Every structure is written in structure tokens, then in C-alpha cells.
Coordinates of C-alpha atoms in Angstrom, one line a residue:
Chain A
X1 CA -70.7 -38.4 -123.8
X2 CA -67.9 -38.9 -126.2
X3 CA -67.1 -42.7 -126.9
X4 CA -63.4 -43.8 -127.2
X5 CA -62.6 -46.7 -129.7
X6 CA -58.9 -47.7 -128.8
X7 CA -57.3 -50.2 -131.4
X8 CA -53.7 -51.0 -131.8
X9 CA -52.1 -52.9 -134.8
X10 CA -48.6 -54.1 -135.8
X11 CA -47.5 -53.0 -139.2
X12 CA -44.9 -55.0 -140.7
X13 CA -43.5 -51.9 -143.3
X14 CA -42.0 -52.4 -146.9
X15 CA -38.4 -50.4 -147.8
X16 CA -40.4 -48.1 -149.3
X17 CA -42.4 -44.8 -148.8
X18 CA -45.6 -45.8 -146.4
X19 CA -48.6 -43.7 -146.8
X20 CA -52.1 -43.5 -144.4
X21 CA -55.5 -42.9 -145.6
X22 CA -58.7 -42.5 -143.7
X23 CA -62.3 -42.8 -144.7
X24 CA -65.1 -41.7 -142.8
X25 CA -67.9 -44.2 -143.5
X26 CA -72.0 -44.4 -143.1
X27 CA -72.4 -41.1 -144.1
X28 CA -70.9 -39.2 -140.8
X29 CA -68.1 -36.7 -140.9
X30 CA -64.9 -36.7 -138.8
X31 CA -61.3 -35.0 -139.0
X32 CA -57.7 -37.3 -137.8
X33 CA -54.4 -35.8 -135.9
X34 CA -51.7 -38.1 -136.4
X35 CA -48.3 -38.7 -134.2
X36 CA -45.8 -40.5 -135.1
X37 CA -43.5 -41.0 -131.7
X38 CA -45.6 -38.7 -129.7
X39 CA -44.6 -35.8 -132.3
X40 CA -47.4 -34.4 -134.2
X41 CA -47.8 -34.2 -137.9
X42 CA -48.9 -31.3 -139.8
X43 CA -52.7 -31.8 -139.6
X44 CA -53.9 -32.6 -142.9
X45 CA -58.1 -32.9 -143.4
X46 CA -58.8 -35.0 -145.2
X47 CA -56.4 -37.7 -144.6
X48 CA -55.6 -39.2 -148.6
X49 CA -52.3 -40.6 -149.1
X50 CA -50.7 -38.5 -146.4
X51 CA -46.7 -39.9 -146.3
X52 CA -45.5 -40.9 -142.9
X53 CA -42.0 -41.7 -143.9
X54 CA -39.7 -44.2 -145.4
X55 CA -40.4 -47.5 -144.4
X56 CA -37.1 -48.2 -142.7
X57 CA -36.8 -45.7 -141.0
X58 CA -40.3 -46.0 -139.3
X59 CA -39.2 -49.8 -138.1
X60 CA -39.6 -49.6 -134.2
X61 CA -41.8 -46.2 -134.7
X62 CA -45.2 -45.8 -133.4
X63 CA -47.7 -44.0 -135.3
X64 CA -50.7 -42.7 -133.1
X65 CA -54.3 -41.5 -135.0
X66 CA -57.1 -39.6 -133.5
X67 CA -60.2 -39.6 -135.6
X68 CA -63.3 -38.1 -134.4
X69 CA -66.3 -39.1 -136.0
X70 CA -69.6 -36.7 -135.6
X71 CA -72.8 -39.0 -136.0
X72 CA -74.6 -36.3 -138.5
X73 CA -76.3 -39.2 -140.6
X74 CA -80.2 -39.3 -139.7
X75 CA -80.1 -42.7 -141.0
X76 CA -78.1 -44.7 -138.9
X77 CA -75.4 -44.6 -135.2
X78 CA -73.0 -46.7 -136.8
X79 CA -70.0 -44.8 -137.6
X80 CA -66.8 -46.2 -139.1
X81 CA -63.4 -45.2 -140.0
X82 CA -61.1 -47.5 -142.7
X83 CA -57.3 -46.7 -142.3
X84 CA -55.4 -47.6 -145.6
X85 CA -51.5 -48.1 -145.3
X86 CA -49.9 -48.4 -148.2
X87 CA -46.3 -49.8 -148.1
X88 CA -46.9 -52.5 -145.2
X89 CA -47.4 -55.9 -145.5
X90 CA -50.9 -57.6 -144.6
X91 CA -54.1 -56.0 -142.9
X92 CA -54.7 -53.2 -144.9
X93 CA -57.2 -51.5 -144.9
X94 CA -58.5 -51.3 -141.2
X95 CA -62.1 -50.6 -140.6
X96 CA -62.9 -49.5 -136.9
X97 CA -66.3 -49.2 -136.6
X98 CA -69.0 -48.5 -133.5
X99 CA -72.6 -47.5 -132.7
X100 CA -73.0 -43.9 -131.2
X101 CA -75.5 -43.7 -128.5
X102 CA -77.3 -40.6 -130.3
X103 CA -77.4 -38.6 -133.6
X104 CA -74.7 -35.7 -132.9
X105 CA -73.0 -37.9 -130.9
X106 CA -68.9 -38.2 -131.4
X107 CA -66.8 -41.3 -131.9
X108 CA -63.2 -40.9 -131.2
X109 CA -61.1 -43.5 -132.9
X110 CA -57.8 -44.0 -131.3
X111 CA -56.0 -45.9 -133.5
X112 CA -51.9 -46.7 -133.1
X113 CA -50.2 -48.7 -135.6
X114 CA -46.5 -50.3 -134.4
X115 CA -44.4 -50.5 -137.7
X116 CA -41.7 -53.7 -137.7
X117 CA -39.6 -55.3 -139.7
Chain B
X1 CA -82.5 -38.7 -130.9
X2 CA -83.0 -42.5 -130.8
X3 CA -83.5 -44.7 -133.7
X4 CA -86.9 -44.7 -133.6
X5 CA -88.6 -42.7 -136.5
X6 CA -85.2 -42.1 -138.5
X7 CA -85.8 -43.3 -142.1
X8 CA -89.2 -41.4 -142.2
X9 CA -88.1 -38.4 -140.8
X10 CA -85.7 -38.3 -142.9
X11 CA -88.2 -39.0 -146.1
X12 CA -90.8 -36.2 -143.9
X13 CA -88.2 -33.6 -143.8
X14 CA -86.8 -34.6 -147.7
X15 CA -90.3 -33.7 -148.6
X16 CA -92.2 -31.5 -146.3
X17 CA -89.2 -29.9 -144.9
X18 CA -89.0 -29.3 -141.4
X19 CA -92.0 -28.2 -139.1
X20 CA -90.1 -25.5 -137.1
X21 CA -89.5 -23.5 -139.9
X22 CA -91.0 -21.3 -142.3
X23 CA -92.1 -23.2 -145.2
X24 CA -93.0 -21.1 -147.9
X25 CA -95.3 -21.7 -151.0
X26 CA -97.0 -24.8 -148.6
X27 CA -100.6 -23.9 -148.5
X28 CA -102.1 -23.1 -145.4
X29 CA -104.6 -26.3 -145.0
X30 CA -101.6 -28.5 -145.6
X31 CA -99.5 -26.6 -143.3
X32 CA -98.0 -29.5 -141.0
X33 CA -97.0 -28.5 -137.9
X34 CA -95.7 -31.4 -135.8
X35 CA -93.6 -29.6 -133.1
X36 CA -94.5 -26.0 -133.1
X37 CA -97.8 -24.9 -132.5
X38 CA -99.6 -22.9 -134.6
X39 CA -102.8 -20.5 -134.5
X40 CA -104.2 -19.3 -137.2
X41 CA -105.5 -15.8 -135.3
X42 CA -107.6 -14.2 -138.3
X43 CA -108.7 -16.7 -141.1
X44 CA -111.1 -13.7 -143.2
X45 CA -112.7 -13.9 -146.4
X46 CA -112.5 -17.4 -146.9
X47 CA -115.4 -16.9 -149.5
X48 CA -117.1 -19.5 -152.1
X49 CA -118.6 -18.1 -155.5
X50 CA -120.4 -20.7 -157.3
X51 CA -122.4 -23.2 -156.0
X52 CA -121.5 -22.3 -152.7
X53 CA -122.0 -25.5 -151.5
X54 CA -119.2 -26.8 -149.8
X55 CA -120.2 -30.8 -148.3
X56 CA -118.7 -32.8 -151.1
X57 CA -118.2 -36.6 -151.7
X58 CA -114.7 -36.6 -152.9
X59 CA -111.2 -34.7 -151.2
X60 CA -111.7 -31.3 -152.9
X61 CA -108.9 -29.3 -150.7
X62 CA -105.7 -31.6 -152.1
X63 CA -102.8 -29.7 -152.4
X64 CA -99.6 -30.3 -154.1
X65 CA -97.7 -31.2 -150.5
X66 CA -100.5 -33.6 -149.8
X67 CA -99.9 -35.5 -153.5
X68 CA -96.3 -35.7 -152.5
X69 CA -94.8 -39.6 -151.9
X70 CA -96.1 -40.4 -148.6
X71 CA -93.1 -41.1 -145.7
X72 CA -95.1 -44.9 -145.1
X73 CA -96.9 -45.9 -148.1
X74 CA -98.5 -48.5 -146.2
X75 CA -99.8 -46.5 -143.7
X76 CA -100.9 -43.9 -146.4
X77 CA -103.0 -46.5 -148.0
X78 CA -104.5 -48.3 -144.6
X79 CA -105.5 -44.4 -143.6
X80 CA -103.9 -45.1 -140.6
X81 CA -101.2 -42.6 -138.6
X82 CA -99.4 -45.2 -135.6
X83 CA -98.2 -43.9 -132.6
X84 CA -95.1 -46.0 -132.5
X85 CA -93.3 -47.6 -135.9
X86 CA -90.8 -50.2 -135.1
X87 CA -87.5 -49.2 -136.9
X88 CA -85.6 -52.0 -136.8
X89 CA -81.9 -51.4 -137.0
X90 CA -80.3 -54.7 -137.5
X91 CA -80.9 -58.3 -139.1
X92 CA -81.8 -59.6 -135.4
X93 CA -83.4 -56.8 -134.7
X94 CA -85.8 -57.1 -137.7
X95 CA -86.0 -60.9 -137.2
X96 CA -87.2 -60.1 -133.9
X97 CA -89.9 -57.8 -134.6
X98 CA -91.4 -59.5 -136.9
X99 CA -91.4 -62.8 -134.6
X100 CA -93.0 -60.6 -131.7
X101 CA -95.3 -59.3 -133.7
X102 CA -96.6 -62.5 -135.6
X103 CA -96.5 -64.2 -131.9
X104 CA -98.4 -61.6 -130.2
X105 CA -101.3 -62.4 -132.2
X106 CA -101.3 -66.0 -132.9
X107 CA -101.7 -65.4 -136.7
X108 CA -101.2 -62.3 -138.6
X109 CA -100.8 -59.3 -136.7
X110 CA -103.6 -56.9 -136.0
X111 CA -101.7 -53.5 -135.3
X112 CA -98.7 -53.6 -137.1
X113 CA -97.0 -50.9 -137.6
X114 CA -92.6 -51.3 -139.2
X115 CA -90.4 -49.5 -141.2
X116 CA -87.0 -51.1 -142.7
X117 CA -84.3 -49.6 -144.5
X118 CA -82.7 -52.8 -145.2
X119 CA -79.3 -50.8 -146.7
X120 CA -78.7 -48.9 -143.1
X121 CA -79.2 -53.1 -141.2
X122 CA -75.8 -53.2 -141.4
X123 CA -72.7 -50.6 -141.2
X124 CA -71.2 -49.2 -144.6
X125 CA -67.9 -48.0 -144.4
X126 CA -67.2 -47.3 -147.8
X127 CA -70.3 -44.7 -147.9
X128 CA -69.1 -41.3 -146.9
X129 CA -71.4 -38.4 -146.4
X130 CA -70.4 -36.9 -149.6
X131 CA -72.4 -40.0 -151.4
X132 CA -75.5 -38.7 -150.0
X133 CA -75.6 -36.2 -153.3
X134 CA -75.3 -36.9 -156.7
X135 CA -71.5 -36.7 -157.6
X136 CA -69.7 -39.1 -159.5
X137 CA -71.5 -39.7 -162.9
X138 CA -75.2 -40.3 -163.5
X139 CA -75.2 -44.4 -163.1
X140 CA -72.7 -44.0 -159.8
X141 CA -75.0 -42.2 -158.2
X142 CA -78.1 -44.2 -159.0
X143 CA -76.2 -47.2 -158.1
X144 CA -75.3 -45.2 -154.6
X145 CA -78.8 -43.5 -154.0
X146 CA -81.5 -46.2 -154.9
X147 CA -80.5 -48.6 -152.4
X148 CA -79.5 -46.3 -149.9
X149 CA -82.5 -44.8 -149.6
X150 CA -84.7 -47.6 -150.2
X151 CA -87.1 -48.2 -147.5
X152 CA -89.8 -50.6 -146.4
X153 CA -93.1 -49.9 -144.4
X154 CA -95.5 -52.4 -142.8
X155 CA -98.9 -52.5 -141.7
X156 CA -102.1 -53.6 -140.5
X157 CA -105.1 -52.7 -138.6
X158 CA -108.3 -54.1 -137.8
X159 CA -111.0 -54.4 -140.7
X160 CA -113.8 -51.7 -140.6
X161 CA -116.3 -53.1 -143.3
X162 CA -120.1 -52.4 -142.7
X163 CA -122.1 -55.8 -141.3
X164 CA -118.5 -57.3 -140.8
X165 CA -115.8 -56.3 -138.0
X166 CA -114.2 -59.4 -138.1
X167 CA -110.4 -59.7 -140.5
X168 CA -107.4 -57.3 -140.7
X169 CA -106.4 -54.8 -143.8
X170 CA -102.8 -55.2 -144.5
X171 CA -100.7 -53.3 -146.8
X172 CA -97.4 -52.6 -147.7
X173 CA -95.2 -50.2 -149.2
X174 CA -91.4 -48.8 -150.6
X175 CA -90.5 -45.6 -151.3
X176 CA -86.7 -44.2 -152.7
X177 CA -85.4 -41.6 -153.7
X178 CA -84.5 -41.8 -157.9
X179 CA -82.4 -39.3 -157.7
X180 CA -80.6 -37.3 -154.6
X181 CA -79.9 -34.2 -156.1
X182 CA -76.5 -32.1 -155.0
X183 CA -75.3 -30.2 -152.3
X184 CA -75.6 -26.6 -152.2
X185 CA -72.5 -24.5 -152.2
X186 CA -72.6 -23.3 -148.7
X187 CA -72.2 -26.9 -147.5
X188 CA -68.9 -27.3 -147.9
X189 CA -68.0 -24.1 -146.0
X190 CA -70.0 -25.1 -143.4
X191 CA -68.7 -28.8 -143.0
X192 CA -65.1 -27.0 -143.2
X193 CA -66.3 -24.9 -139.8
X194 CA -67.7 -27.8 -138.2
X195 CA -64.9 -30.1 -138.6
X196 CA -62.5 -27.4 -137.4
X197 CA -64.2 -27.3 -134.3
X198 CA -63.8 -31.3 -133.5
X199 CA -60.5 -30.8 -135.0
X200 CA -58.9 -28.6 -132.3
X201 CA -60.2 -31.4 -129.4
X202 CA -59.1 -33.5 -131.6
X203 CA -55.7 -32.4 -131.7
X204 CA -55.0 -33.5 -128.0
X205 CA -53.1 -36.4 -127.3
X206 CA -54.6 -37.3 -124.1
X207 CA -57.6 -39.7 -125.8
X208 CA -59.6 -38.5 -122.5
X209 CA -58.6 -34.5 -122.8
X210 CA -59.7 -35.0 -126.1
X211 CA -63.2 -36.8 -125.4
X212 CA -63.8 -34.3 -122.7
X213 CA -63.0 -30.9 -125.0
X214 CA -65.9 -32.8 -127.5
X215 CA -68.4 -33.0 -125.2
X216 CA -67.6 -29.3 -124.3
X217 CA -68.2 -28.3 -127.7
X218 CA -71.2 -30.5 -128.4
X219 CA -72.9 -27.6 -125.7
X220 CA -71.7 -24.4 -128.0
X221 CA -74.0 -22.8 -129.1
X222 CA -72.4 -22.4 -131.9
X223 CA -71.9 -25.7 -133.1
X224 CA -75.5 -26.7 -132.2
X225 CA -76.3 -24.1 -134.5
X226 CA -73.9 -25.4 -137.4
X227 CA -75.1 -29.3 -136.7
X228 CA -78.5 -27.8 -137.1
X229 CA -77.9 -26.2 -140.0
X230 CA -76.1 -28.9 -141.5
X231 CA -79.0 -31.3 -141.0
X232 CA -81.3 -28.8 -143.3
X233 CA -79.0 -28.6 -146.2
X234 CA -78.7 -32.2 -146.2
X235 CA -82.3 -32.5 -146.5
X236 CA -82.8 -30.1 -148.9
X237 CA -80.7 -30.6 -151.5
X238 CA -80.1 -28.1 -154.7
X239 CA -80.9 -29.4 -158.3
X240 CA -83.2 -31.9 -159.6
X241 CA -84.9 -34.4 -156.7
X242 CA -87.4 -37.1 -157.6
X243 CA -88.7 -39.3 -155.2
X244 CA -91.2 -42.5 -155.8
X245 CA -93.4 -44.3 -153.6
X246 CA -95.9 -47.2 -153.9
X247 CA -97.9 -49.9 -152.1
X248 CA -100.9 -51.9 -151.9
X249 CA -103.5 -52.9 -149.2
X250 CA -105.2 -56.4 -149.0
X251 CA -108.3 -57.7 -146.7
X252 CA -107.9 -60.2 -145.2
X253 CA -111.7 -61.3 -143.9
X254 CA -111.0 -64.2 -142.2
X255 CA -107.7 -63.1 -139.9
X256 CA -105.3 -65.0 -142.3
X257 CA -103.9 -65.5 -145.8
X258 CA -106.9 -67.7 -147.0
X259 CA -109.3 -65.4 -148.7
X260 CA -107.2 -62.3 -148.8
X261 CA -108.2 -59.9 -151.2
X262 CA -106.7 -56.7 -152.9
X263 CA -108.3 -53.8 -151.5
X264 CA -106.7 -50.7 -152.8
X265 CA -103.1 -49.4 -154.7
X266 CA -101.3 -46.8 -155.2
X267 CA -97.9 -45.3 -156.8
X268 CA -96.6 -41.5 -156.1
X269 CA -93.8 -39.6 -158.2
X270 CA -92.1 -36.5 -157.3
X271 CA -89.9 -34.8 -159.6
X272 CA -88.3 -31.6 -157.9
X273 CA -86.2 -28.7 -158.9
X274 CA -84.4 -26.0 -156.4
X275 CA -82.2 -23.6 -157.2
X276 CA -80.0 -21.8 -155.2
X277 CA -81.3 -18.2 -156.2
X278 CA -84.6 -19.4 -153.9
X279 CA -86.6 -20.3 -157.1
X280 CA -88.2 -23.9 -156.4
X281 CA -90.6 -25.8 -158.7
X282 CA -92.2 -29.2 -157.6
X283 CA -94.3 -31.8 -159.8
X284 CA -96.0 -34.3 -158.8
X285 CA -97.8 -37.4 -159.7
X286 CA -100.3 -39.6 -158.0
X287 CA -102.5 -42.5 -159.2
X288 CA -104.7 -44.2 -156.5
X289 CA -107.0 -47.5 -157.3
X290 CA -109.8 -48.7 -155.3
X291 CA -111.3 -52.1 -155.6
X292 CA -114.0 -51.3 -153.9
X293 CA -116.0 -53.8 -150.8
X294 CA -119.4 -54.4 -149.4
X295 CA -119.4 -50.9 -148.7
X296 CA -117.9 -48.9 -151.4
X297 CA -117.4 -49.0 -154.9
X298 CA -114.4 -49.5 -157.0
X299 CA -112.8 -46.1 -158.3
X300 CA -109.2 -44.8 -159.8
X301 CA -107.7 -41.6 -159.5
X302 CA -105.2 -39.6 -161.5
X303 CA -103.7 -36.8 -160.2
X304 CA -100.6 -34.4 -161.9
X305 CA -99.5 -31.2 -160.9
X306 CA -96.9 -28.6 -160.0
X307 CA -96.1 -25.8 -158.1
X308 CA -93.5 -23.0 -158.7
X309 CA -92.4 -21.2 -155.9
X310 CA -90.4 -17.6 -155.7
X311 CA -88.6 -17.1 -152.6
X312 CA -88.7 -12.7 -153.5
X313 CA -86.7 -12.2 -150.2
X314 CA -86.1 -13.4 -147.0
X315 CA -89.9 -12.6 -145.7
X316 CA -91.8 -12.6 -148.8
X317 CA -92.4 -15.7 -150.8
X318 CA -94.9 -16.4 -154.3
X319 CA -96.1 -19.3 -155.7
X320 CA -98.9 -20.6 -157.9
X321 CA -99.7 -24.8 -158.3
X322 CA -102.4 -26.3 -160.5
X323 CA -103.4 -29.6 -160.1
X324 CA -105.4 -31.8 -162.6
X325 CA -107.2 -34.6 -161.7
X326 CA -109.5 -37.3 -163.3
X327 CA -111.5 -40.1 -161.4
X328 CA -113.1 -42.7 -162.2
X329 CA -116.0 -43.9 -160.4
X330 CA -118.0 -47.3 -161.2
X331 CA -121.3 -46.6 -161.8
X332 CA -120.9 -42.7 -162.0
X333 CA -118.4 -42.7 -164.5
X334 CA -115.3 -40.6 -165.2
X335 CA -114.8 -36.9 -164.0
X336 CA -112.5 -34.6 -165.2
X337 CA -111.4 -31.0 -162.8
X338 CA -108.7 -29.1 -162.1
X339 CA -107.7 -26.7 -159.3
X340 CA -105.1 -23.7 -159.5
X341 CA -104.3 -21.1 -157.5
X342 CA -101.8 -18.5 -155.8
X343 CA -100.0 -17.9 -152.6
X344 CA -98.7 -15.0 -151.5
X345 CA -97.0 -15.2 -148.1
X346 CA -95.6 -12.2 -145.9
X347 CA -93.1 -13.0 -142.6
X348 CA -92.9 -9.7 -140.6
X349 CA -91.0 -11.8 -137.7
X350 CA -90.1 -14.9 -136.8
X351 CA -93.1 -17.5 -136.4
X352 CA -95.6 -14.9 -137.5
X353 CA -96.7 -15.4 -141.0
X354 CA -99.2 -13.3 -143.0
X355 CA -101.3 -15.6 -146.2
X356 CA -103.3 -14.6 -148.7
X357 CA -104.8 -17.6 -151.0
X358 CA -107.0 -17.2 -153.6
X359 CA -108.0 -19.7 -156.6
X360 CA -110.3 -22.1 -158.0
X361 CA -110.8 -25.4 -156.0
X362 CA -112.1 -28.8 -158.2
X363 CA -115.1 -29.8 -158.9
X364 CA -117.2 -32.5 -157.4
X365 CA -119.8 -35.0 -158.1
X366 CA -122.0 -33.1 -155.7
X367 CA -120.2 -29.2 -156.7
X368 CA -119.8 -29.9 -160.6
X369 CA -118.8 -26.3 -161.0
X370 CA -115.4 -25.8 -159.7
X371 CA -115.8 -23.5 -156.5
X372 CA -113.1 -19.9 -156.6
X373 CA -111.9 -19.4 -153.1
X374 CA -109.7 -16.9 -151.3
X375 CA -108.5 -16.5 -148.0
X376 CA -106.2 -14.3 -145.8
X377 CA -105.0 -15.1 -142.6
X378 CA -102.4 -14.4 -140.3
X379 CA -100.6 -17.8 -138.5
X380 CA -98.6 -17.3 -135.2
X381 CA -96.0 -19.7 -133.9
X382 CA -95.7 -20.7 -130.3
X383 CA -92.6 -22.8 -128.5
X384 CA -89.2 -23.0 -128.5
X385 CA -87.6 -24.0 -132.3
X386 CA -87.0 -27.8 -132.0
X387 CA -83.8 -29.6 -132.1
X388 CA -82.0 -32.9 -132.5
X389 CA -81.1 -34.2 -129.0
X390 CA -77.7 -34.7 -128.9
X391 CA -77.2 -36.3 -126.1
X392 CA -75.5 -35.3 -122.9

């Protein structure tokens, strides 16, 4: 049965452009879907320096990420993810990480980030 | 699939390749079939010229897959196959077994039995499945693959020395893989398809929709199919592959450390070379010491060889391998022999495969002429083809 991680973070943004990037880690694969305010944004795999707006204009904006991971390394359960923002202040990057019960197993990461001021 | 047996399958299917499937170029008496079963119907004209005098001393019938680095060196060298390996996963986890085990016995354990790949005790997020080929320059990926594929085995088992039963053999061993080679072309389509499929459950906002479309698709056959075949490229990569083992065995006649004694050593290298047109060549490299005891005497072997395999088409597969070997024996000094041959293998359908081997085998102290051999036969598989549980 799929596992859901649920994290949530406060992102206090920069006046400049804020980016995301995701990194699937421990050798497992996985793809994101991103919302910002509910609204989906153009799914983009993999996730490297994807721009999710200005950071003004994303003060009081939620930005919602999916990211399910597929245990397909032999070697190990774990599965991670690392979230990058660039153009916030503090706690970047995130790593998420959590043990799947089998190999072939998926994660799903539900990560929301709450951009302030 | 649990934990359990991970690192060494993964080393078992890096270098034997998976028992479900057809295996070409692997000679018939080294054929390893753990999950399917096999019956060789008709084994003909398995005919000796020569002496014709087949009880010998020594291991005449090595083949190249049986030089390869063993997936426990330490259990290689003790002779022993356990039933259960504890694969510790974590730091506590490892502490713990090796408490238990120690405990259990009151002094050094009788029946051990571990494997530890001390890079996967802990997560790594920064590794991504990509780092599991060579990419990135030649030191990058040495500095990536060496550790990550570093592993550990422990053992010991109860002493077996004519006039004396009492003591334990211990031995341990590490094997890694030098170098990872690189993913074959087709991988990158494939992982495209499979992450498209996650990627549409993915796409619902509803974390719960979501979890519940991927545990629909984890039942398609379709993506069982794709996990499957992602799991076989990843363990048989294209390009250049070496792998190295070693390990050494101790006695240990008195049940602890006082009066341990070296017993027996032993180092394997495999370089490897696939290419995608299905033309395959494997070397290997083997040297084994023996210190000898009240029962035996001390000997070394040397063994080099290689193998080049033709994949013709999708039924038909040719190879030859030659394997020199010297041993030294004390007090019946140093032998020199060799063994070649060819393979010629013929699938008509699935799990039915037609094998014809002929060649010379090595020489022994009791067979000093090297023996020519052939052999045809016809191998039938029975059972359903095997697959990673992925839960429910």
C-alpha cells in the first residue's frame, strides 16, 4: 500500500525570482506535480530549477508538491526526496525521507511550502 | 521482497544474472538455477578420450562462472552455503546482531552467518539512481561506486579437522565493484514510461486519490513488466564491469582468539565487457592459498581466464572460454593445465534450451593428460518466471 509522507514548511521568500528543485535520493526514481494555490503547474520531470514566481507576489501563496517515489533500488527501503528553494530565506534544501515497506513499493511525498514575508 | 538477502542478490544477479532467465554462454554444470527448476531430459555423448579416468583429486570441471567473485567471500572460503544471512540495515541494527550473536554463544559464535553494506546503514539522499553507472568523469564515479557497493560478509562454522571436532573456522570477506559500467540505451526510455505511469496518479490532488491510483498501477501488468525489466538492465550494465572480492579463514582450535590460526585466503577479479550488439566477453582472475592442517597439506592456486560470448540472435547463442591454471601442491610440487572449450546453445521456446559442449577439460595429478569432452543435452524449465514481491 502506498505510504503518504505529509510535511508542511513556512518559506520566508526574497524580492526576487524563487525557484524549486527536487532530488530523488538512495537510488529510487520518482516524478513531482506542483500547485501553487490549488492551480496546477505545467508538469515538468525532472523538477531543476523550475520558477514558481516572483517572490512578492507569492507572499501569502501556497505551493503544494506531490512526489512519488518508486523503491526500485535492491539495495536499500529508504527513499528520500531534497526540495531546493532558491530565493527564500533559511531551510533550504529540505530532505523528506522514509522507509518503504517493500522493494517496488511507492512513497508519496506531500510536501506544501507557505511563502511569507 | 524484505531486506533480507539484498546486497548479495544484487552482487548474484550483477554476476550470474538472474536464474529465471536464459543465460547464455553459462555452461551447463555451472548452470544455477535457484528458482526455476530445471531437468536436463537427454544429457548424450558426454564422452572422455584420454585416460578416461574421471575420479580426480583436484576440481577439474571449473568454469569461468564458478571463478567469478563469489557474492560472500567468507562463506566461499568456509565452504559453507547458510540458510539465513543476517542483513543488517542500520547502525542498531548491526550492533544488535552482532551482540546476539556473540551472546548466544558465550564466546565467539559458532554459526555465524552476516552480510553489511555499511554505505546503504544509513539513507543517502544525494545518490540518485543515475549514480548507480559510471557518468560523471572517471575519479567521480570511483569515488561514487567503490563505497557504494562495498560490502561485508561474516562467518563461522564448527571446525571439521580429523582427531579434533572441538574450535570454530572463521573467515571474512569484502567484495566491490571497481567499476559500475553504464546504462544501456534503452534505459532511459524505459524509466521515461515508468515514471509516466506514477506520474498520472501522481497528478491528483487528493494525496489519498493519488495513493490509491498507485497501488492500482503497482497491479498492471504492464508496469510489473517494466519494474521487472528495469531491475535487469540495472544489473546488467553495458561497457566495461570489474568486480573484486577477497577474504580469509582462520581456526580457531580452542573456541576463542588464543591460538587462532590462518587457514586459508583468497582474492577474485573480474574484469567484464558487454556491448549492446549482444557480444559479451568476461575475464577472470582467481588466486586461492591453503595453509594446510592436521589433515591436509598447504597448496596455492592460480587461476586466469576468459570467455567471449556471441548472442547470434535471439535463440542462438556461441561462446568459447579457456581457463589456465597452475597449483602448487607441498610435497607434489607445481602443476601447470589448462582447459578450453565451446558452447553452442539453441532456444526453440521459452525455458527449453538445446547444448552442445565440447572441449578439453584440465589435467590432474591423478589424469595428467588433459581429458576432451563433449556433451549435448536438452534442459527444460518448469514454474512460473519469478518476481520481486511488491507488496500488496
Amino acid at each position: 500500500m502506498t505510504d503518504i509522507v505529509t510535511r508542511e514548511f513556512e518559506s520566508r521568500v526574497k524580492p526576487q525570482q524563487v525557484t524549486l528543485t527536487i532530488k530523488i535520493g538512495d537510488g529510487q526514481l520518482g516524478v513531482s506535480n506542483m500547485w501553487l494555490d490549488r492551480v496546477p503547474l505545467p508538469p515538468r520531470n525532472p523538477v531543476d530549477h523550475v520558477t514558481i514566481g516572483d517572490g512578492v507576489t507569492l507572499v501569502g501563496r501556497t505551493l503544494l508538491v506531490h512526489t512519488t517515489v518508486s523503491d526500485v533500488n535492491a539495495q536499500t527501503n529508504r527513499t528520500s526526496v531534497t526540495y531546493t528553494l532558491s530565493g527564500v530565506v533559511g531551510h533550504s534544501p529540505v530532505i523528506v525521507t522514509h522507509n518503504a515497506d517493500t522493494n517496488g513499493e511507492f512513497v508519496l511525498f506531500v510536501t506544501t511550502f507557505r511563502f511569507v514575508q | 521482497m524484505t531486506r533480507e538477502r539484498r546486497v548479495a542478490q544484487r552482487f548474484l544477479s550483477r554476476s550470474l544474472g538472474k536464474g529465471d532467465r536464459w543465460r547464455p554462454g553459462v555452461w551447463p554444470d555451472a548452470r544455477s538455477t535457484p528458482v526455476i527448476f530445471h531437468v536436463v531430459v537427454v544429457a548424450i555423448a558426454s564422452c572422455v578420450w584420454g585416460l578416461g579416468r574421471p575420479a580426480m583429486a583436484q576440481d577439474t570441471s571449473v568454469t569461468i562462472e564458478q571463478l567469478r567473485p563469489p557474492a560472500s567471500p567468507a562463506f566461499e572460503l568456509l565452504g559453507i552455503a547458510p540458510a539465513s544471512v543476517a542483513q543488517p540495515s542500520t547502525p542498531r541494527a548491526l550492533a544488535a546482531s552482532i551482540l546476539s550473536s556473540m551472546q548466544d554463544q558465550g564466546g565467539l559464535p559458532r554459526n555465524l552467518a552476516m552480510e553489511v553494506s555499511p554505505y546503504w546503514l544509513r539513507s543517502h539522499p544525494s545518490f540518485t539512481f543515475d549514480d548507480q553507472f559510471a557518468r560523471g568523469g572517471f575519479f567521480h564515479t570511483l569515488a561514487t561506486t567503490i563505497p557504494e557497493s562495498f560490502s561485508i560478509s561474516v562467518g563461522s562454522t564448527p571446525r571439521l579437522a580429523k582427531k579434533d571436532t572441538t574450535g570454530i573456522r572463521l573467515a571474512m570477506g569484502g567484495r566491490v565493484l571497481l567499476w559500475p559500467g553504464r546504462a544501456p540505451r534503452a534505459l532511459s526510455d524505459l524509466v521515461d514510461r515508468y515514471n509516466g505511469m506514477s506520474e498520472r496518479c501522481d497528478a491528483q490532488i487528493d494525496s489519498h486519490v493519488s495513493a490509491l491510483c498507485s497501488d492500482s498501477v503497482k497491479k498492471d501488468p504492464h508496469w510489473i513488466a517494466m519494474y521487472d525489466t528495469i531491475q535487469r538492465t540495472i544489473t546488467e550494465p553495458i561497457g566495461v564491469v570489474v568486480q573484486l572480492a577477497g577474504g580469509v579463514s582462520a581456526d580457531s582450535p580452542l573456541d576463542s582468539v588464543q591460538g587462532v590460526r590462518w587457514r586459508r585466503g583468497g582474492v577474485w577479479l573480474s574484469p567484464a565487457f558487454r556491448r549492446e550488439d549482444h557480444v559479451d566477453f568476461l575475464g577472470v582472475v582467481r588466486y586461492l592459498h591453503d595453509a594446510g592442517g592436521p589433515d591436509s597439506a598447504s597448496s596455492d592456486m592460480g587461476d586466469i581466464g576468459g570467455r567471449l560470448l556471441w548472442n547470434a540472435s535471439s535463440s542462438i547463442a556461441l561462446s568459447a572460454e579457456t581457463i589456465g591454471r597452475v597449483q602448487r601442491t607441498q610435497g607434489a610440487g607445481t602443476m601447470r593445465t589448462v582447459r578450453y572449450g565451446g558452447l553452442v546453445e539453441f532456444r526453440p521456446v521459452a525455458n527449453w534450451y538445446l547444448f552442445y559442449a565440447f572441449g578439453k577439460d584440465f589435467a590432474a595429478a591423478s589424469a595428467p593428460v588433459n581429458r576432451l569432452f563433449a556433451s549435448l543435452g536438452l534442459s527444460v524449465g518448469f514454474g512460473q518466471t519469478p518476481r520481486i514481491g511488491l507488496g500488496t
